[in-house]
XYZ file of C-alpha atoms in Angstrom:
708
model
C 8.913 5.252 45.852
C 9.614 3.122 42.991
C 12.256 0.111 43.372
C 13.969 0.825 39.880
C 16.675 -1.565 38.641
C 20.113 -0.494 35.905
C 18.490 -2.894 33.263
C 20.084 -2.905 29.731
C 20.445 -0.503 26.968
C 18.478 -2.223 24.671
C 15.537 -3.445 22.857
C 14.930 -0.213 22.872
C 10.863 1.001 24.151
C 9.387 -1.400 27.278
C 9.932 -5.004 27.219
C 8.014 -7.309 29.704
C 9.810 -9.960 30.552
C 7.864 -11.960 32.203
C 8.342 -10.639 35.696
C 8.833 -7.129 35.309
C 9.454 -4.706 32.858
C 12.758 -2.706 30.210
C 13.106 0.742 29.304
C 14.666 2.110 26.660
C 14.651 5.778 25.153
C 17.641 7.238 23.128
C 18.509 10.801 23.017
C 22.166 12.275 21.967
C 21.401 15.587 23.652
C 19.035 15.106 27.265
C 20.749 15.635 30.636
C 18.040 14.244 32.063
C 15.013 10.955 31.582
C 12.791 11.215 33.603
C 9.591 7.832 32.578
C 6.329 8.308 33.632
C 3.745 6.223 34.619
C 0.777 6.828 34.528
C -2.861 5.301 36.421
C -6.496 4.839 37.218
C -7.084 7.729 39.593
C -10.164 6.172 41.820
C -11.395 9.636 43.291
C -10.717 11.535 39.526
C -12.002 8.525 37.554
C -10.934 9.059 33.615
C -8.256 10.817 35.144
C -4.052 9.970 35.817
C -2.217 10.008 39.325
C 1.018 10.241 37.027
C 4.603 8.688 39.141
C 7.835 9.988 37.545
C 10.863 7.750 38.408
C 14.282 9.110 37.063
C 16.383 7.328 34.736
C 19.995 7.708 36.218
C 22.030 4.464 33.888
C 23.397 5.833 29.914
C 24.791 4.023 28.097
C 25.610 5.886 24.904
C 23.288 8.163 24.687
C 20.939 5.012 25.633
C 18.597 5.809 29.204
C 17.679 2.911 30.392
C 16.154 1.505 33.671
C 14.112 -1.851 34.671
C 11.209 -2.188 37.058
C 10.516 -5.081 38.735
C 6.565 -4.629 39.468
C 5.217 -2.252 35.656
C 3.046 -5.686 34.018
C 1.301 -5.672 30.680
C -1.196 -2.850 30.894
C 0.978 0.112 32.106
C 0.375 3.316 30.777
C 4.120 5.164 30.483
C 5.433 7.945 29.010
C 8.840 10.419 29.060
C 9.906 13.686 30.286
C 13.140 14.739 28.354
C 15.549 16.840 30.405
C 17.649 18.460 27.550
C 18.897 22.044 25.528
C 15.577 24.651 24.202
C 17.018 26.501 21.228
C 14.807 26.181 17.739
C 17.775 27.903 15.802
C 20.083 25.160 16.493
C 17.584 22.280 16.207
C 16.713 21.650 19.952
C 13.908 21.677 20.826
C 13.585 20.064 24.274
C 11.365 21.000 27.182
C 9.990 18.970 30.022
C 6.439 20.470 30.462
C 5.702 18.037 27.116
C 4.451 13.702 27.952
C 6.564 12.033 25.230
C 5.503 8.969 23.451
C 8.200 5.947 23.974
C 9.140 5.948 19.274
C 9.367 2.181 20.606
C 6.152 2.067 22.135
C 4.070 -1.067 21.043
C 0.451 -0.109 21.796
C -0.887 3.314 22.858
C -4.014 4.445 25.128
C -5.681 7.374 24.820
C -6.498 9.770 22.678
C -4.658 13.642 21.987
C -6.438 16.553 21.852
C -4.288 19.171 20.426
C -4.731 21.434 23.657
C -2.509 24.095 23.824
C 0.370 22.633 26.314
C 0.641 19.970 23.575
C 3.183 23.006 21.245
C 5.891 24.583 21.924
C 4.851 28.315 20.982
C 2.018 29.342 21.941
C 0.334 29.680 19.851
C 0.036 34.152 18.840
C 3.614 34.502 19.598
C 5.034 31.026 17.053
C 8.729 31.811 18.253
C 7.907 31.310 22.132
C 8.644 29.121 23.915
C 5.203 26.953 26.305
C 5.699 25.349 29.682
C 1.758 24.018 29.650
C 1.550 20.889 30.592
C 0.904 17.716 28.219
C 0.751 15.280 30.027
C -4.082 15.722 30.393
C -4.283 16.240 26.675
C -1.138 13.195 25.618
C -1.689 9.850 24.140
C 0.584 6.919 26.700
C 1.993 4.328 25.110
C 1.812 0.876 26.861
C 3.429 -1.885 28.048
C 1.860 -4.999 26.069
C 2.173 -8.867 27.348
C 4.673 -9.960 23.987
C 3.720 -13.852 24.278
C 1.299 -15.197 21.310
C 0.341 -18.966 20.651
C 1.242 -18.957 16.634
C 0.046 -22.748 17.272
C 2.514 -23.445 14.451
C 2.125 -20.483 11.777
C 4.698 -19.802 8.875
C 4.935 -17.422 6.464
C 3.948 -18.050 3.221
C 6.977 -17.530 1.186
C 4.394 -17.020 -2.630
C 5.791 -16.304 -5.168
C 5.443 -13.031 -6.780
C 4.497 -14.180 -9.685
C 2.330 -15.927 -8.256
C 1.018 -13.473 -6.371
C -2.864 -11.381 -6.175
C -2.713 -8.290 -3.974
C -5.374 -6.739 -3.061
C -4.832 -3.245 -1.362
C -7.759 -2.635 1.279
C -8.417 -0.498 4.176
C -9.027 -2.096 7.975
C -12.620 -0.400 8.495
C -13.489 -0.103 5.131
C -13.620 -3.290 4.163
C -15.685 -4.297 6.911
C -17.237 -1.510 8.681
C -20.871 -2.370 6.693
C -19.930 -6.087 6.562
C -24.030 -8.032 7.659
C -21.912 -10.561 8.461
C -19.554 -9.591 10.537
C -20.792 -9.291 14.337
C -21.177 -5.299 15.141
C -18.638 -5.185 17.558
C -15.933 -5.952 15.757
C -16.761 -4.442 11.739
C -14.019 -2.077 11.591
C -11.305 -4.302 13.078
C -8.852 -6.229 13.228
C -11.398 -8.581 14.928
C -13.218 -7.672 11.938
C -10.987 -8.346 9.565
C -10.190 -12.106 10.983
C -13.814 -12.460 10.568
C -14.343 -16.263 8.433
C -17.506 -14.177 6.049
C -14.093 -11.988 5.189
C -11.601 -14.483 4.651
C -14.169 -16.205 2.284
C -14.672 -13.420 0.234
C -10.599 -13.154 -0.104
C -9.785 -16.666 -0.083
C -13.462 -17.613 -3.119
C -11.932 -13.467 -4.635
C -8.478 -15.857 -5.512
C -6.677 -12.567 -3.599
C -2.783 -14.323 -2.262
C -1.957 -11.624 -0.247
C -4.092 -8.723 1.929
C -2.025 -5.059 0.902
C -3.406 -3.536 4.198
C -3.473 0.152 4.747
C -1.676 2.050 7.502
C -2.203 0.261 10.560
C 0.777 1.935 12.430
C -0.395 4.744 15.232
C -1.365 7.571 13.172
C -2.876 10.931 14.944
C -6.214 12.331 14.088
C -5.603 16.388 12.606
C -6.992 18.579 14.473
C -7.869 20.517 11.559
C -10.002 17.380 10.574
C -11.894 16.874 13.180
C -12.623 20.620 13.866
C -14.465 20.659 10.596
C -16.363 16.975 11.678
C -14.185 15.531 9.817
C -11.244 12.364 10.615
C -7.948 11.041 9.039
C -9.158 8.299 7.788
C -6.386 7.112 5.354
C -3.699 7.397 7.765
C -0.621 8.185 6.703
C -0.102 10.519 9.590
C 2.326 7.785 12.018
C 3.258 8.480 15.170
C 4.615 5.426 16.642
C 5.921 2.484 14.156
C 6.041 -0.439 16.928
C 1.683 -0.108 17.648
C -0.774 -1.580 15.937
C -3.492 1.249 15.141
C -6.052 1.354 19.080
C -8.720 2.458 16.911
C -8.732 -0.882 14.791
C -8.681 -2.766 17.692
C -11.858 -3.688 19.650
C -9.962 -4.366 23.169
C -7.840 -1.912 24.123
C -4.907 -1.520 26.528
C -2.609 -3.090 24.755
C -5.257 -6.475 23.117
C -4.555 -4.507 20.343
C -1.608 -5.950 19.780
C -2.512 -10.163 20.547
C -5.600 -9.164 17.945
C -3.769 -7.791 15.538
C -1.705 -11.036 15.991
C -4.418 -13.251 15.686
C -6.002 -11.667 12.756
C -2.341 -12.783 10.136
C -3.119 -16.294 11.511
C -6.595 -16.638 9.643
C -5.869 -14.892 6.929
C -2.568 -17.597 6.597
C -4.338 -19.243 7.649
C -6.927 -18.322 4.589
C -3.446 -18.851 2.409
C -2.950 -15.510 2.642
C -0.289 -12.817 3.155
C 0.009 -9.859 4.963
C 1.528 -6.741 3.958
C 1.801 -2.981 5.592
C 1.437 0.082 3.541
C 3.952 1.925 6.228
C 4.141 5.303 6.706
C 8.274 5.855 6.989
C 8.990 9.229 5.505
C 6.975 11.370 7.694
C 5.251 12.240 11.543
C 1.976 13.021 12.996
C 4.283 15.974 14.737
C 4.463 18.086 11.695
C 6.790 21.102 10.669
C 7.407 24.010 13.117
C 4.219 24.444 13.843
C 3.399 21.447 14.357
C 2.741 19.675 17.435
C 5.816 18.618 20.078
C 5.252 14.589 21.010
C 7.918 12.462 21.029
C 10.731 12.366 18.355
C 10.703 16.199 18.247
C 11.079 16.539 22.436
C 13.263 13.400 22.505
C 16.122 14.257 20.047
C 14.757 17.007 16.961
C 17.584 16.733 15.031
C 18.555 12.805 15.733
C 15.412 11.809 14.018
C 14.820 14.514 11.647
C 15.815 16.310 8.348
C 16.625 19.530 9.147
C 17.537 22.686 6.674
C 21.100 22.872 7.741
C 21.239 26.816 6.728
C 18.256 27.386 9.486
C 17.250 24.491 11.364
C 14.678 26.174 12.983
C 12.642 24.341 10.186
C 12.465 20.776 7.952
C 13.401 19.512 5.131
C 9.930 18.017 3.088
C 9.775 15.906 0.848
C 6.480 15.136 1.219
C 4.125 17.642 1.567
C 3.517 16.644 5.211
C 5.433 18.863 6.936
C 9.069 16.745 8.305
C 11.187 13.776 6.744
C 13.140 11.206 8.961
C 16.571 11.890 9.351
C 17.667 8.220 7.206
C 20.918 10.219 7.347
C 21.315 8.983 11.492
C 22.218 5.911 12.372
C 19.065 5.626 15.130
C 16.905 7.118 12.508
C 17.716 4.527 10.502
C 17.700 1.736 14.068
C 14.330 3.027 14.628
C 13.202 1.640 11.275
C 15.480 -1.269 10.508
C 14.202 -2.319 14.543
C 10.430 -1.561 12.772
C 10.278 -3.751 10.254
C 11.993 -6.653 12.240
C 9.415 -6.280 14.301
C 6.456 -7.436 12.418
C 8.361 -9.813 10.659
C 9.228 -11.538 14.038
C 6.949 -11.077 16.093
C 3.329 -10.066 14.352
C 4.216 -11.918 11.650
C 3.337 -9.684 7.915
C 4.764 -11.352 5.198
C 5.798 -7.416 3.127
C 5.847 -3.834 3.721
C 5.038 -1.377 1.167
C 6.075 2.481 1.786
C 4.074 5.016 1.143
C 6.824 7.462 -0.589
C 9.861 5.366 -0.729
C 11.957 7.830 -2.205
C 12.258 9.830 0.519
C 14.106 6.646 2.313
C 16.467 7.225 -0.566
C 17.521 10.933 -0.003
C 20.643 11.062 2.563
C 21.497 13.897 1.304
C 20.404 15.527 -1.832
C 19.526 13.211 -4.650
C 17.735 10.132 -5.014
C 20.189 7.114 -4.352
C 19.603 3.555 -4.515
C 23.225 3.049 -2.505
C 21.480 4.909 0.231
C 22.428 3.423 3.847
C 19.184 2.923 3.862
C 18.452 1.007 0.849
C 22.014 -1.372 2.319
C 20.977 -2.396 5.204
C 17.303 -3.742 4.535
C 19.963 -5.563 1.378
C 22.200 -7.340 4.418
C 19.444 -7.250 6.751
C 18.622 -11.303 7.444
C 14.703 -10.604 8.713
C 13.721 -7.495 6.279
C 15.331 -8.798 2.991
C 13.375 -12.087 2.609
C 9.765 -10.390 2.815
C 7.983 -8.645 0.070
C 9.314 -5.137 -0.466
C 7.195 -2.427 -2.066
C 8.141 1.114 -3.002
C 6.163 3.860 -3.810
C 8.554 4.707 -5.846
C 8.257 8.248 -5.542
C 8.200 11.265 -3.425
C 7.559 15.478 -4.272
C 11.344 16.596 -4.163
C 13.692 17.434 -7.732
C 14.111 13.489 -9.731
C 10.857 12.248 -6.866
C 10.392 9.720 -10.157
C 11.913 6.654 -9.769
C 9.652 4.005 -10.820
C 12.496 1.591 -12.077
C 15.439 2.790 -10.317
C 15.057 0.927 -7.104
C 17.505 -1.671 -6.116
C 16.936 -5.080 -7.644
C 14.619 -6.721 -4.571
C 12.558 -4.419 -4.684
C 9.443 -4.672 -6.850
C 7.465 -1.118 -7.056
C 4.063 -0.306 -8.299
C 4.198 0.981 -11.599
C 2.237 3.743 -12.120
C 3.201 3.762 -15.592
C 1.549 0.869 -16.481
C -1.617 2.699 -14.015
C -1.633 5.929 -16.290
C -0.924 3.939 -19.532
C -3.965 1.233 -19.010
C -6.703 3.828 -18.320
C -4.837 6.078 -21.745
C -5.141 2.517 -24.127
C -8.684 2.265 -23.163
C -10.492 5.371 -23.048
C -9.353 5.481 -26.381
C -5.756 7.968 -26.197
C -2.526 6.996 -27.984
C -0.491 5.325 -26.755
C -0.078 1.299 -28.623
C 3.780 0.838 -27.976
C 3.666 1.900 -24.441
C 0.523 -0.303 -23.864
C 2.392 -3.755 -25.266
C 5.409 -2.576 -22.927
C 3.686 -2.818 -20.247
C 1.373 -5.423 -20.750
C 4.053 -6.856 -22.121
C 6.053 -6.307 -17.932
C 7.642 -3.254 -18.609
C 10.994 -4.338 -19.101
C 11.769 -1.372 -20.453
C 11.572 -0.172 -16.543
C 13.231 -3.443 -14.801
C 15.351 -5.657 -16.862
C 18.106 -3.483 -16.734
C 18.554 -3.928 -13.018
C 18.658 -7.845 -13.897
C 14.763 -7.616 -12.361
C 11.843 -10.392 -13.920
C 8.466 -9.073 -15.155
C 7.611 -9.591 -10.884
C 9.072 -5.913 -10.190
C 5.706 -4.108 -11.544
C 3.224 -4.173 -8.715
C 0.420 -3.314 -11.427
C -2.197 -1.734 -10.690
C -5.391 1.320 -12.556
C -6.790 2.354 -9.786
C -5.471 2.879 -5.795
C -6.649 3.646 -2.374
C -5.016 7.551 -3.514
C -7.611 8.324 -6.531
C -10.405 7.465 -8.450
C -12.476 3.762 -7.397
C -12.531 1.556 -11.130
C -15.897 3.004 -11.115
C -15.916 5.897 -10.717
C -12.975 6.007 -12.951
C -15.226 4.953 -15.984
C -18.403 7.571 -14.771
C -16.775 10.657 -13.395
C -14.680 12.428 -15.547
C -13.799 15.491 -13.180
C -13.316 15.059 -9.469
C -16.363 16.026 -6.760
C -14.206 16.045 -3.810
C -17.191 18.450 -2.484
C -17.970 16.961 1.006
C -13.548 17.509 1.869
C -14.292 21.175 1.984
C -11.823 22.725 0.416
C -14.282 23.680 -2.161
C -12.736 20.666 -4.477
C -9.160 21.779 -4.540
C -7.887 18.916 -3.004
C -6.966 16.036 -5.438
C -5.757 15.219 -8.670
C -7.454 16.975 -11.649
C -5.143 14.714 -14.388
C -6.947 11.352 -13.661
C -7.513 9.689 -17.127
C -10.535 8.679 -17.177
C -13.413 9.106 -19.026
C -17.415 9.045 -17.919
C -18.901 7.570 -21.420
C -20.609 10.097 -22.267
C -22.448 11.566 -18.883
C -21.188 12.386 -15.485
C -22.145 10.561 -12.609
C -24.764 8.547 -12.092
C -27.196 8.104 -14.645
C -30.104 5.552 -16.420
C -28.923 5.844 -19.445
C -28.785 2.051 -20.757
C -25.996 3.152 -23.527
C -23.944 4.258 -21.051
C -24.294 2.100 -18.310
C -23.735 -1.078 -20.120
C -20.463 0.679 -21.659
C -18.734 1.953 -18.552
C -19.989 -1.780 -17.230
C -17.715 -3.344 -19.799
C -14.943 -0.761 -19.090
C -14.444 -1.999 -15.932
C -14.258 -5.807 -17.459
C -11.997 -3.853 -19.305
C -9.383 -2.232 -17.252
C -10.323 -5.854 -14.607
C -9.064 -8.110 -17.631
C -5.954 -5.836 -18.394
C -4.512 -6.030 -15.268
C -4.954 -9.742 -14.464
C -3.399 -10.506 -18.293
C -0.544 -8.160 -17.735
C 2.684 -9.643 -16.899
C 3.778 -8.454 -13.049
C 1.901 -8.607 -9.729
C -1.983 -7.356 -10.009
C -3.368 -4.574 -7.434
C -6.740 -4.502 -6.865
C -8.055 -1.856 -5.033
C -10.494 -3.371 -2.496
C -14.241 -2.978 -3.450
C -13.364 -2.662 -7.260
C -14.721 -6.271 -7.656
C -17.871 -4.844 -6.834
C -18.116 -1.602 -8.205
C -17.367 0.307 -5.387
C -18.221 3.696 -5.280
C -16.753 7.012 -4.074
C -19.479 9.148 -6.028
C -16.805 10.434 -7.988
C -13.958 11.647 -4.884
C -10.973 11.037 -5.861
C -9.283 12.089 -2.205
C -10.741 10.649 0.406
C -8.116 10.366 2.559
C -10.761 12.358 5.355
C -14.472 10.595 5.222
C -14.101 8.057 6.960
C -17.612 7.225 5.811
C -20.170 5.038 3.939
C -17.858 7.878 0.850
C -15.711 5.056 1.788
C -16.927 1.522 3.838
C -17.450 -0.840 1.297
C -21.131 -1.620 0.088
C -21.846 -6.097 0.904
C -25.444 -5.068 -0.907
C -24.804 -6.286 -4.461
C -27.634 -5.854 -6.880
C -27.281 -7.462 -9.951
C -25.281 -5.550 -11.969
C -22.554 -5.307 -8.993
C -23.007 -9.737 -8.539
C -22.612 -9.994 -12.721
C -18.653 -8.026 -11.898
C -17.710 -9.664 -8.631
C -18.515 -12.934 -10.863
C -16.794 -11.932 -13.605
C -13.655 -10.632 -12.287
C -13.077 -14.269 -9.935
C -13.529 -15.753 -13.156
C -10.508 -14.053 -14.830
C -7.905 -14.477 -11.714
C -9.190 -17.855 -11.876
C -7.953 -18.486 -15.675
C -4.551 -15.950 -14.304
C -3.513 -17.919 -11.416
C -4.349 -21.517 -13.496
C -2.302 -20.261 -16.521
C 1.333 -20.370 -16.274
C 1.461 -18.291 -19.835
C -0.296 -15.135 -17.468
C 2.578 -14.618 -14.656
C 5.735 -16.112 -16.461
C 8.715 -15.212 -14.647
C 11.116 -14.235 -17.042
C 10.460 -11.634 -19.581
C 9.773 -11.980 -23.273
C 11.848 -12.717 -26.195
C 10.227 -12.898 -28.546
C 11.620 -15.252 -30.484
C 11.286 -19.044 -30.413
C 13.681 -21.195 -28.568
C 13.082 -24.648 -30.412
C 11.037 -25.422 -28.119
C 7.326 -25.422 -29.512
C 8.194 -25.352 -33.529
C 8.970 -23.046 -34.417
C 6.933 -19.886 -32.880
C 8.028 -17.486 -30.925
C 7.066 -17.193 -26.594
C 4.941 -13.870 -27.815
C 3.932 -12.365 -31.358
C 1.682 -8.856 -31.871
C -0.745 -8.973 -35.021
C -3.039 -6.194 -36.645
C -6.470 -6.792 -37.071
C -5.961 -8.394 -40.631
C -3.880 -10.837 -39.530
C -0.515 -9.606 -40.360
C 1.692 -8.859 -37.860
C 3.009 -5.807 -36.201
C 5.135 -3.040 -38.435
C 7.235 0.177 -37.227
C 5.230 1.623 -39.296
C 1.700 0.219 -36.674
C 3.181 0.742 -33.365
C 3.637 4.800 -34.412
C 0.060 5.074 -36.382
C -1.213 7.916 -33.581
C -5.019 6.319 -35.274
C -4.281 2.618 -34.021
C -6.712 1.435 -31.625
C -6.880 -2.576 -31.435
C -4.447 -5.008 -30.882
C -3.874 -9.141 -30.864
C -1.018 -10.353 -28.629
C -0.644 -14.266 -29.464
C 0.771 -16.138 -25.978
C 2.690 -19.322 -26.513
C 2.454 -21.360 -23.534
C 5.368 -23.873 -25.224
C 7.703 -21.069 -24.884
C 8.251 -20.646 -21.339
C 12.358 -20.306 -20.823
C 11.477 -20.795 -16.504
C 11.127 -23.934 -14.757
C 8.708 -25.023 -12.239
C 10.236 -25.126 -8.019
C 10.996 -29.039 -9.196
C 12.888 -27.725 -11.919
C 10.811 -29.134 -14.408
C 9.784 -27.656 -17.854
C 6.551 -26.139 -17.452
C 4.389 -26.005 -20.035
C 0.795 -24.285 -20.416
C -1.910 -23.222 -23.376
C -1.162 -20.911 -26.257
C -3.814 -18.237 -26.038
C -4.810 -15.062 -28.481
C -6.084 -11.967 -26.523
C -8.171 -9.221 -29.089
C -7.698 -5.996 -27.879
C -10.376 -3.007 -28.995
C -10.183 0.181 -27.861
C -11.925 1.746 -30.737
C -15.803 2.605 -30.773
C -16.136 -0.360 -33.496
C -16.934 -3.674 -33.715
C -12.968 -5.457 -35.307
C -12.709 -8.147 -37.806
C -10.041 -10.418 -36.231
C -8.563 -12.540 -38.620
C -6.667 -15.166 -36.245
C -3.392 -16.165 -37.492
C -2.070 -18.700 -39.836
C -2.329 -22.495 -39.202
C 0.873 -22.934 -37.242
C -0.133 -20.975 -34.999
C -3.053 -22.904 -34.420
C -5.436 -24.914 -35.635
C -8.447 -23.998 -34.253
C -9.195 -21.361 -31.222
C -11.923 -21.216 -28.376
C -12.723 -18.522 -27.364
C -12.341 -18.319 -22.861
C -13.715 -14.957 -22.090
C -14.783 -11.973 -24.255
C -15.873 -8.049 -21.798
C -18.813 -7.512 -24.289
C -19.931 -11.067 -22.926
C -20.186 -11.495 -19.239
C -21.925 -14.258 -18.748
C -20.081 -16.251 -22.026
C -19.350 -19.412 -21.065
C -16.171 -20.953 -22.269
C -16.404 -22.499 -25.530
C -19.427 -20.207 -26.516
C -17.148 -19.334 -29.423
C -15.144 -21.701 -31.885
C -13.343 -20.757 -34.584
C -10.576 -21.810 -37.294
C -7.077 -20.038 -37.981
C -7.524 -17.805 -40.760
C -11.158 -17.490 -39.607
C -13.038 -14.041 -38.486
C -13.386 -13.056 -34.438
C -15.585 -10.083 -33.996
C -14.347 -8.026 -31.144
C -17.000 -5.279 -30.479
C -16.056 -2.487 -29.287
C -13.855 -0.887 -26.613
C -13.690 -4.867 -25.257
C -11.179 -7.814 -25.549
C -11.293 -11.155 -25.912
C -9.499 -14.167 -24.316
C -8.844 -16.965 -27.402
C -7.620 -20.486 -26.531
C -5.731 -22.694 -27.907
C -8.021 -26.217 -29.006
C -5.873 -27.690 -31.549
């Protein structure tokens, strides 16, 4: 018989203290709880023996015990005895082994046996009592101790940040310098060759696609596919086991070592987190954890028929942020990743879902209030994906002041501008920081996380190579994925040998990258875009855990050129504060630079833009003066910030344009810093006096620096 002590109600989960382990589980509906310990069966390799421990201590619906003999590496789960009445939202069944919502590591794969479901496949209204233990993943007790060696949060200011969105496996799986056993893992991310690439590129933060333990979908496995993106979370405190080169709880140590290596390279770690739904799906989904522990507490149920789940995400269910213990799980998880795993921030998938306490999206919701008041979570980077699929789900610009947002309006407008669609006025707003979206709530330009591409959609190379999506490999007859890509194939669909098309595609990639990096706000680059990664026209590679999605590190000269160009533009942005201001532009002088405004917009003939020009649907050109002597916010030490002044000349039309440069009071001479039509030309390749005509090739941009 296993010796048990009462233990404590908090912290929830399995907590090893150096001697034994405390177990605590919340369930308001439970009548009995059994802790199940699993050990290897010596007589049946690969199988486990189960020891059931009755949990008798209950405080405020938290069931708890302490077992002095349980050490790190111990597998465990729960069986919850309680009411079964799906019509009332009650789905307890002790025959289903349940994963601890607070599990910090997992072991074993779910194999989608009938026993994992609470009903028989041929009768959704029935009750299935098959035991699921042999087919379930287990929680693992972890060793929480780790030598951080003085590691601390980098706290890089938003306006100095450059975010790189990447996938643990995709980034490292084909890297030739990463040892084979480390490819596709946290250890692979920490490899010096990977951190060196990021550091040389100028990355200040890597935003990792979901690393919370997620589940492989049975429908995908049946088709020979796999869940690659990971938006199918089951355990919010556990690093995904498949991304670790070591198992049985050691994935926690490996993840921590990766974070430590990134910090040593000056790179923050931001996690893409999925708190809006879980892997249990709708009423026809499996019973794996929350559903069998306390279904109505953890999930939003349909008010008038609690058999069914509210679904604002398109994935079957939505977490119940109206219930204090559900909110507590989210907040405990966030704090854990910050305090114990040392991550630097979060990007919240479909974040508007978390604001739906009742129906509408409400920025005064309990979740946002909890975040604002929390002394840990409020201090890290908080990035919202500001939409879900419910009514009023597109909330760009609608989040509280301490949040930043993926700016989908930026993405759409920049794509439209460079493919020649009428968009000039809005393009100027996005280029200058989207004050129309963020200034009214007291936020700064860096509230806008600017991006042109992200994991969900075309890569940059595919954006300029395909008009239509090509998702046949997903085995859904190309029905999946978005149809409105705002892409342009530059004259041929997909691969081509036409030199004119290839040259235009290369230039368009440079145009989009340069625009992204020279815009006010925080740029986010989709990993691989810096070196022309392609998915063959697949704009929904969620199930492509293969070469379609993985990074190809074997670069040809064209891709090498793109990589060098990207590094060059990132360096320009980093070195010049005028491209990453902390304040919105005023459009007027403050007296420190001879009466010149902080920004001024010009036509190609050198005249200032008029209201009629802004409304002209045929206009495809724009000149922007950026005054480096009119930066109002001081340095961190309170000193004035002075920078060079620049002219950005943009031509999205199909013919060369001769830009007449502004009058002498804006600058006597100008030096060319960058041209997307001449990517290898060094700085100073061309010089122009005031009022001279500067050629800007069709579909290109030129950056000039004032040389006085």
